[in-house]
């Protein structure tokens, strides 16, 4: 039986998600958007490329939640992206209202879906989505860590002239300036990056610059594009999560998930390594953090908590 993925938001990321899912033949796609024409037009356009690329999935567009019912996966990008000079947090007010509408729309029509939220400010929006929808915490996750980790690995590969598949690393914590690059577990061709620094192959200063560029990776693209934000790498990251769920790949992926004591953190969403399989978030991997990583992770969680307090002021229902 063909699986069904609904994409709530048919904008830059939503359209790219639809195209990637179609090219991989992963599932039938329903593009949902309040701008119904955008959803219908993109669905039809991608469908018309199927003879060229040889994929065989159904694509449709709609602004009616009934058309999205019984989805296996829902990927949410509904919301507004940043403009130059804006922080992700500046999007809170408007995107909180939007995610409340989306939660209402999906909770009855797809109660068993694996829900991947991409809308910013990610950690607070995904937490609000879970609260508004009441869907199981292990089935409502945020996409950010895969994107941040991918940016970090790419920058390292450019610096060290090493293929990206020879570098292992990930970024944890909130999807913001406080995100934590896990240097203690970063390996380049099997060697710890701290060894490369000792051997003088990479200076501490240069490594710090690369970490900083990763934190600002989104803003760098927003500056170039002027209108809109990154969408190819975010879409690729969302598809990796959907695929691990649909094919029960049990991949270990950095995702924003509900913590209930793990990493000494309770009742907040933050980016940590998890196993994604057919039951959703199947396991939260608890790493031994270096003292630096521990301090930075705590700071990152604090910033998510502060922003969630702001969200509760906007909508007391989130209490
Ligand atoms: O790593 C990450 N999580 C981030 C997330 C990476 C990049 C971008 N990030 C955020 O994703 C970005 O800050 C935005 O909040 C979302 C979506 O970014 P995108 O670039 O796709 O924005 P677009 O192109 O504006 O698309 C948003 C669509 C647009 O077509 C609107 O009409 C639609 O959302 N929209 C809605 N759809 C459904 N329901 C409602 N209420 C709604 N409101 C707007």
XYZ file of C-alpha atoms in Angstrom, residues 8 134-135 138 160 225 227 257 270 287 312:
11
model
C 1.386 21.603 5.168
C -2.306 16.604 21.714
C -0.616 14.085 19.374
C 7.149 10.519 20.243
C 39.981 20.342 5.312
C 18.395 35.711 -1.064
C 13.500 37.460 0.042
C 12.233 16.037 20.535
C 15.517 20.403 22.186
C 25.797 11.053 25.088
C 2.823 31.354 26.809
